[in-house]
mmCIF file of C-alpha atoms in Angstrom:
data_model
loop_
_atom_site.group_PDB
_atom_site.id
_atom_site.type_symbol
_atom_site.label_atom_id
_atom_site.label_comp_id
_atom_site.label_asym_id
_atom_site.label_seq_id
_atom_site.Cartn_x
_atom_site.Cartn_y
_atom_site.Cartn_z
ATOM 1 C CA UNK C 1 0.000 0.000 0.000
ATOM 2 C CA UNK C 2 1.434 3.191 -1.256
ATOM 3 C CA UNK C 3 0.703 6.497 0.040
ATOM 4 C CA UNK C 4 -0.975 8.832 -1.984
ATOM 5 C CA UNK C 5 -1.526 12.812 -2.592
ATOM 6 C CA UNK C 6 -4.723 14.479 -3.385
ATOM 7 C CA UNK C 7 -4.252 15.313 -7.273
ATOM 8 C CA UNK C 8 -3.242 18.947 -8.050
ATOM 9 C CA UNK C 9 -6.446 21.082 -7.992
ATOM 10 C CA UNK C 10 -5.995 24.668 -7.504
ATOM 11 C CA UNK C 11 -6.896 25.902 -4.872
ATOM 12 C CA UNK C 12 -8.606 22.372 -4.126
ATOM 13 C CA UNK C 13 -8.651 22.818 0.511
ATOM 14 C CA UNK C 14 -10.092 26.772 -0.592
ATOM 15 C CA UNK C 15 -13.239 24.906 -2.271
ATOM 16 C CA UNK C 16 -13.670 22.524 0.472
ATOM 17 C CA UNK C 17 -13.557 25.411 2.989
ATOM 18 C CA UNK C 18 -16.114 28.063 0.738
ATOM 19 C CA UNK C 19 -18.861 25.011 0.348
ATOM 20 C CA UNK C 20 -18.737 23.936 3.634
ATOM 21 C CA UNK C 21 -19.110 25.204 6.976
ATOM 22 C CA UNK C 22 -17.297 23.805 9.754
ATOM 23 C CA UNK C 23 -19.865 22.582 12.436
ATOM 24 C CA UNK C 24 -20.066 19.731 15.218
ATOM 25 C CA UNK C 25 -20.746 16.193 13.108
ATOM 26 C CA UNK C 26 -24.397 15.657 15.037
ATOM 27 C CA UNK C 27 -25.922 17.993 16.857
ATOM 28 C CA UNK C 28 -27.156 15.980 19.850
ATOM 29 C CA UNK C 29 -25.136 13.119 18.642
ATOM 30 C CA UNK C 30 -21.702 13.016 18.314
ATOM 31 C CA UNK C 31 -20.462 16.636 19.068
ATOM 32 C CA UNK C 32 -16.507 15.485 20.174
ATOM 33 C CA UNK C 33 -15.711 15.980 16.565
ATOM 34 C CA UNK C 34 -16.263 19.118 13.852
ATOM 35 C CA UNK C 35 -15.794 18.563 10.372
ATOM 36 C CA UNK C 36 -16.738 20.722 7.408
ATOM 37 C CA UNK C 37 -20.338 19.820 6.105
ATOM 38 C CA UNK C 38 -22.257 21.185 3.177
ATOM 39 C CA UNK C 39 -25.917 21.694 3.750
ATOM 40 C CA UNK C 40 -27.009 20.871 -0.131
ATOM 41 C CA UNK C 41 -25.221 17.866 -0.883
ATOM 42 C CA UNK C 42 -26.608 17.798 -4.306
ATOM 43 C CA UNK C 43 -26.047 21.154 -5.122
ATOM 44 C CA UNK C 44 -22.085 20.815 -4.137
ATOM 45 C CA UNK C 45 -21.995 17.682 -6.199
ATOM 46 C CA UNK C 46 -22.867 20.283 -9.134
ATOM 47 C CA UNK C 47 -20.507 22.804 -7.764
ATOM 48 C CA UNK C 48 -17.989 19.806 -8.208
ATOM 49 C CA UNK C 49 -18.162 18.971 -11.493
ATOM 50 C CA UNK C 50 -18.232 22.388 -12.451
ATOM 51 C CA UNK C 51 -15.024 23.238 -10.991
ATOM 52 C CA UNK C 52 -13.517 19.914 -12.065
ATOM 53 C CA UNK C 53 -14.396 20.375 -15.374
ATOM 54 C CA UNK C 54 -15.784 16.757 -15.464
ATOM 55 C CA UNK C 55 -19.816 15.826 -15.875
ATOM 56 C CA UNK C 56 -18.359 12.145 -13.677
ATOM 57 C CA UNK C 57 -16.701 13.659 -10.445
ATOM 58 C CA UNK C 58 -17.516 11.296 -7.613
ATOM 59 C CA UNK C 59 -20.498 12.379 -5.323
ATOM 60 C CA UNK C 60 -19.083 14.264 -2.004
ATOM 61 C CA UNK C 61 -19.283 11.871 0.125
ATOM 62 C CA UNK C 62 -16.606 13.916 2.238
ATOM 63 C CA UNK C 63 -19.363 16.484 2.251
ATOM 64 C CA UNK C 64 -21.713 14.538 5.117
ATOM 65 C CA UNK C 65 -21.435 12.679 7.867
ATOM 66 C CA UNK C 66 -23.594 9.587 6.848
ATOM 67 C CA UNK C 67 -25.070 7.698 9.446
ATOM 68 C CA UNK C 68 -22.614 4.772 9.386
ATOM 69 C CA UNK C 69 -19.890 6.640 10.334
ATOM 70 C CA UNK C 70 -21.865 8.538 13.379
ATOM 71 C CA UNK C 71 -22.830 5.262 14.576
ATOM 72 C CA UNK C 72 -19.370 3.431 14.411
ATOM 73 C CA UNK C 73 -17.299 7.596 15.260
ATOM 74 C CA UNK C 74 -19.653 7.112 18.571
ATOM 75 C CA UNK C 75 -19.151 3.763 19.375
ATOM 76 C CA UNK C 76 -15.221 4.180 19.387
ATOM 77 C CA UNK C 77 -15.661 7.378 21.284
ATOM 78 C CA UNK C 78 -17.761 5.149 24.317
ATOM 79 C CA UNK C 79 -15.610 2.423 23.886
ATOM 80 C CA UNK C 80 -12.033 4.165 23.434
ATOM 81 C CA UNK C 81 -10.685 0.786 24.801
ATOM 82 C CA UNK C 82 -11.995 -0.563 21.040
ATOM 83 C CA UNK C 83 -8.800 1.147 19.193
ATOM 84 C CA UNK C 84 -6.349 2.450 22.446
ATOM 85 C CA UNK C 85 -3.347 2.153 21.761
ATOM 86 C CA UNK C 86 -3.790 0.127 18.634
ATOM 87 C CA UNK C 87 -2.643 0.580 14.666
ATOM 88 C CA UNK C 88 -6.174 1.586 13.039
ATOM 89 C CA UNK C 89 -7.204 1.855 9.258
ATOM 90 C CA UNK C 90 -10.453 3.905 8.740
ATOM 91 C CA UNK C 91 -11.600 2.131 5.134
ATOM 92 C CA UNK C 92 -13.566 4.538 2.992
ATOM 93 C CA UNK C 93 -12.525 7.529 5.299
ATOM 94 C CA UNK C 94 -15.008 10.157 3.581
ATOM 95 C CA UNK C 95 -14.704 12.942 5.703
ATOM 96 C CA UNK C 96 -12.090 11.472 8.160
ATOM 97 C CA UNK C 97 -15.296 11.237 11.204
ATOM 98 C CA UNK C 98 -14.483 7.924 12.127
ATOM 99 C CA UNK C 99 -10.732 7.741 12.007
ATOM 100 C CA UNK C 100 -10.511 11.590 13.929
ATOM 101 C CA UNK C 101 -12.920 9.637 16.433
ATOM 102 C CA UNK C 102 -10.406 6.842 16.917
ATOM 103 C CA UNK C 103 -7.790 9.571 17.147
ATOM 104 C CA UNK C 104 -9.320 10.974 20.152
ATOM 105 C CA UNK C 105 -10.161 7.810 21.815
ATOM 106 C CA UNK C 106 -6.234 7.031 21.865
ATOM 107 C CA UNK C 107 -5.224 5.149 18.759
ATOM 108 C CA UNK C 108 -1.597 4.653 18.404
ATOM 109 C CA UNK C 109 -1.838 5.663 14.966
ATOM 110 C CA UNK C 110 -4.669 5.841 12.337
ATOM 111 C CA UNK C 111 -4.423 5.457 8.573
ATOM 112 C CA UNK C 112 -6.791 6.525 6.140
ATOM 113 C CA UNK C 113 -7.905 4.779 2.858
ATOM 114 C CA UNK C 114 -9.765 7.221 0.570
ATOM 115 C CA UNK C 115 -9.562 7.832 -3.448
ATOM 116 C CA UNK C 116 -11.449 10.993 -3.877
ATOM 117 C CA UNK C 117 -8.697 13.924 -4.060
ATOM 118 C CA UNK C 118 -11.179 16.304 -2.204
ATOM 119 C CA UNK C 119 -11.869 13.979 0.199
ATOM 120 C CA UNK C 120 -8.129 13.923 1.139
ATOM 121 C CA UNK C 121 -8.366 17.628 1.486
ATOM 122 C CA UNK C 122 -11.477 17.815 3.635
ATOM 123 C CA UNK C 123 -9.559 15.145 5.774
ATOM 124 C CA UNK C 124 -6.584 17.372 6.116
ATOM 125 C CA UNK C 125 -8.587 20.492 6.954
ATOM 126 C CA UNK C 126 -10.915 18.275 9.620
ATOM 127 C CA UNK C 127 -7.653 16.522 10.827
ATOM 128 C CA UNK C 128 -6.377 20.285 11.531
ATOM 129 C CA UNK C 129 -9.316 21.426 13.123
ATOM 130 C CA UNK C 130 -9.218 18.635 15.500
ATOM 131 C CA UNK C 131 -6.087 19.276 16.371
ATOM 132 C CA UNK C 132 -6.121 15.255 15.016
ATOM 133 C CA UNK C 133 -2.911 13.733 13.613
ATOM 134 C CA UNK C 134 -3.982 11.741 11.114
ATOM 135 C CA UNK C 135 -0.956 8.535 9.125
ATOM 136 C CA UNK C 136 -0.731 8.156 5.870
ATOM 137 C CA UNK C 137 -3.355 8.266 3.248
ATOM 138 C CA UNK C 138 -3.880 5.273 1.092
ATOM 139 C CA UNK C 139 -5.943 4.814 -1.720
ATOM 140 C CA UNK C 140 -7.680 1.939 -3.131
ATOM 141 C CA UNK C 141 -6.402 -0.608 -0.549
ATOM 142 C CA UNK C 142 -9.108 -3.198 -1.112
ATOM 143 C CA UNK C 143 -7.405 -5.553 -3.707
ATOM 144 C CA UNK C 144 -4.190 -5.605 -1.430
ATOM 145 C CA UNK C 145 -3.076 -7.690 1.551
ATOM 146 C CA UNK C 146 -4.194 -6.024 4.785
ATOM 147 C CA UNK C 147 -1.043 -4.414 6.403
ATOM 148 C CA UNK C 148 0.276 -6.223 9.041
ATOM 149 C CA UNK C 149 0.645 -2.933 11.569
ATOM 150 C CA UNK C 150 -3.565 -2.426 10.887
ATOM 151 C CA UNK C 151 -4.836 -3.876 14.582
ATOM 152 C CA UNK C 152 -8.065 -2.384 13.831
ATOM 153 C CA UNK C 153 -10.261 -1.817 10.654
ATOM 154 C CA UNK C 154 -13.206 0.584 10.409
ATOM 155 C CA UNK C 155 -15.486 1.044 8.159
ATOM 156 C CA UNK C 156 -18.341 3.506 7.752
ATOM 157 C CA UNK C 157 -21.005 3.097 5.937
ATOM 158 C CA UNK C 158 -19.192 1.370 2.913
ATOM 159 C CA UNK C 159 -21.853 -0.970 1.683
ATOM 160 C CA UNK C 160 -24.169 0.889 -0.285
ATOM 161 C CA UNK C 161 -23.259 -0.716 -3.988
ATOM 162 C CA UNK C 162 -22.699 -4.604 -4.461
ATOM 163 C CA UNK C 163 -19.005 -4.692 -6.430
ATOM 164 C CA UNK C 164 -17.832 -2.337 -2.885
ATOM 165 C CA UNK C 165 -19.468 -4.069 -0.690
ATOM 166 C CA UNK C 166 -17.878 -7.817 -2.152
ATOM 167 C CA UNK C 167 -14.357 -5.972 -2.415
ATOM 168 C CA UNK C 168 -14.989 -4.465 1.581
ATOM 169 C CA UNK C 169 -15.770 -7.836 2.659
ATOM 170 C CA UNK C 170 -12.978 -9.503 1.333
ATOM 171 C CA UNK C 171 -10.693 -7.106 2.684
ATOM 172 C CA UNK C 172 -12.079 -7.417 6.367
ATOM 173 C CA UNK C 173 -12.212 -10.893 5.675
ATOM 174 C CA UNK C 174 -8.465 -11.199 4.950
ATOM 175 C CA UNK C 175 -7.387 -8.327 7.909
ATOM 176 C CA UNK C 176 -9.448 -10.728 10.295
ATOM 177 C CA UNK C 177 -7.436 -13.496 9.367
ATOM 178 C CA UNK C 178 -4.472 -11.593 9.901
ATOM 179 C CA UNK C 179 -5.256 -11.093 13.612
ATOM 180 C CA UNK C 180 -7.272 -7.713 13.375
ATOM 181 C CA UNK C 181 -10.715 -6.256 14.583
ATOM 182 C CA UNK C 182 -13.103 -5.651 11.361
ATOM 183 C CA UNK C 183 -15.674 -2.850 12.420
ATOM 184 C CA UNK C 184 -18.875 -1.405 10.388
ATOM 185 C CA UNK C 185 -21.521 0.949 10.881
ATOM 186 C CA UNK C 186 -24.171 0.354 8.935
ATOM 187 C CA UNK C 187 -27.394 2.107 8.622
ATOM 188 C CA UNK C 188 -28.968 -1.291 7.132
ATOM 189 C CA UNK C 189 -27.719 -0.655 3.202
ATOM 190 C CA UNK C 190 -28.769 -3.626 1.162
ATOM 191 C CA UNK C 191 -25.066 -5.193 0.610
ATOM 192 C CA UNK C 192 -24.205 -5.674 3.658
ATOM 193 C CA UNK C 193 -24.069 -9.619 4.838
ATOM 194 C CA UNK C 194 -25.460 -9.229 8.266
ATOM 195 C CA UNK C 195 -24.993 -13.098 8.983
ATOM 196 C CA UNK C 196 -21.197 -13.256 8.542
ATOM 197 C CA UNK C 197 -21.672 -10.117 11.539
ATOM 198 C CA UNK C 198 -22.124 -9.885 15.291
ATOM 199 C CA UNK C 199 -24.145 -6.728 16.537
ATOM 200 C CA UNK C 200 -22.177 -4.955 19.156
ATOM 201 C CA UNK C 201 -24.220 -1.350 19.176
ATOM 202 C CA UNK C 202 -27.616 -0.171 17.895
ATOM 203 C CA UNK C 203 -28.039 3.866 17.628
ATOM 204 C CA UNK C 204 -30.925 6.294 16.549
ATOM 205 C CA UNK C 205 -28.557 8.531 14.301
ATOM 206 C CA UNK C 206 -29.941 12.390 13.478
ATOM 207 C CA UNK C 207 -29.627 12.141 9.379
ATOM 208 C CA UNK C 208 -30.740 14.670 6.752
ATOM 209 C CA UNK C 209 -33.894 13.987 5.057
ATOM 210 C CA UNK C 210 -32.950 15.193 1.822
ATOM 211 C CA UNK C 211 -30.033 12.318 1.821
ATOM 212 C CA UNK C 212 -31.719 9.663 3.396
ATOM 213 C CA UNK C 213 -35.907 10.233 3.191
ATOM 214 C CA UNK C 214 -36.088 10.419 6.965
ATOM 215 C CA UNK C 215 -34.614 12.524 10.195
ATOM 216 C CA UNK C 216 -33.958 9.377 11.955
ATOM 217 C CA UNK C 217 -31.175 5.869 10.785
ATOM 218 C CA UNK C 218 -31.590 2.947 13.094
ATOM 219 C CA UNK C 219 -27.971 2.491 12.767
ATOM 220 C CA UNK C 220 -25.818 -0.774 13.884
ATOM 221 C CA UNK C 221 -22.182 -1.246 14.488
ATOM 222 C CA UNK C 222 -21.335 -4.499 13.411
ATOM 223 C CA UNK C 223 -18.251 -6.852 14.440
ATOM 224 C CA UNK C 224 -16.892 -9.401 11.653
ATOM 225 C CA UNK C 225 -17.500 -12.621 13.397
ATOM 226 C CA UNK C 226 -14.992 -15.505 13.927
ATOM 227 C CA UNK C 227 -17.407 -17.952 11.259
ATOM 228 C CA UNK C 228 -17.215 -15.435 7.932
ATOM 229 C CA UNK C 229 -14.469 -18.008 5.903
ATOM 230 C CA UNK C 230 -17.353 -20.921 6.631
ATOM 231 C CA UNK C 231 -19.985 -18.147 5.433
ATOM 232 C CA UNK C 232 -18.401 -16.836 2.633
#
């Protein structure tokens, strides 16, 4: 796994910053961390392409914190014991909630694994305003060998589309055989193979309407059980 740079955008951390407003991650919720959140997810995904010059640029994801990642961000902050002291790798970082989270709750050292240049940036500019060192950022990790340092893998909200979810799984699959803890938080997204999983947390996650048709995610955070190579 090679570390990666965002790719040269001008001015790239000044768009994240000017369509964004930096704000707690849940009112009510999860307030520990702030990260910088758009409002009209949509309407930045526009702002996006625009500005990229492409009609394909990946939806901000890094925009939102998406219920998966409150769920499993608050679940490491309760249970800081989870990741103390331990090598983490947040899979799918986003906006960098969940590894800033395990940051805070005392992580020896937390990687991120993210392939949207703006993402990257919003994750430096949250990391900052944390006052949240962040490791190394790694991109598509999923078709690789789990590094041996990763004690812990989290994952946050990741299985939304069936080809991810299959590539997420098999990842996990191969980090738990390497010794680590697999993590999810999942807001019940249709790819995700809840019998290979042991529930460890259920939450009632604040979410915006507009994103998810309703104020309120029943929202689980899932452990990869010890029986997944006999399910799988």
């Amino acid at each position: 796994m090679i570390p990666i740079t965002p790719a040269p955008a001008p001015n790239a951390a000044d768009f994240v910053r000017t369509h964004t407003r930096l704000a707690p991650a849940s009112p009510g919720f999860l307030t520990e961390v702030r990260l910088h959140l758009a409002d009209q997810v949509f309407a930045l995904w526009e702002e996006t392409e625009t500005a990229s010059g492409r009609d394909n640029a990946p939806p901000p994801f890094w925009a939102q914190a998406w219920a998966g990642g409150l769920a499993l961000a608050r679940y490491v902050l309760d249970h800081p014991e989870t990741v103390a002291g331990r090598h983490v790798l947040d899979l799918a970082s986003g906006s960098g909630l969940v590894a800033i989270a395990a940051v805070k709750a005392g992580a020896a050292s937390v990687a991120v694994s993210e392939i949207d240049p703006l993402a990257l940036d919003a994750i430096s500019l949250n990391a900052a305003a944390n006052a949240a060192p962040l490791g190394p950022s790694l991109g598509d990790v999923l078709d690789a060998d789990p590094t041996p340092t990763a004690d812990v893998v989290l994952v946050g909200d990741a299985f939304y589309e069936r080809t991810l979810a299959t590539r997420v799984l098999a990842f996990l699959t191969r980090a738990r055989s390497h010794g680590a803890t697999a993590l999810v938080g999942d807001p019940g997204r249709t790819y995700l193979p809840r019998t290979v999983f042991d529930s460890v947390a259920t939450y009632a996650v604040p979410v915006q309407r507009e994103l998810e048709d309703t104020e309120t995610k029943q929202t689980t955070v899932w452990k990869l059980s010890g029986t997944v190579a006999a399910a799988t």
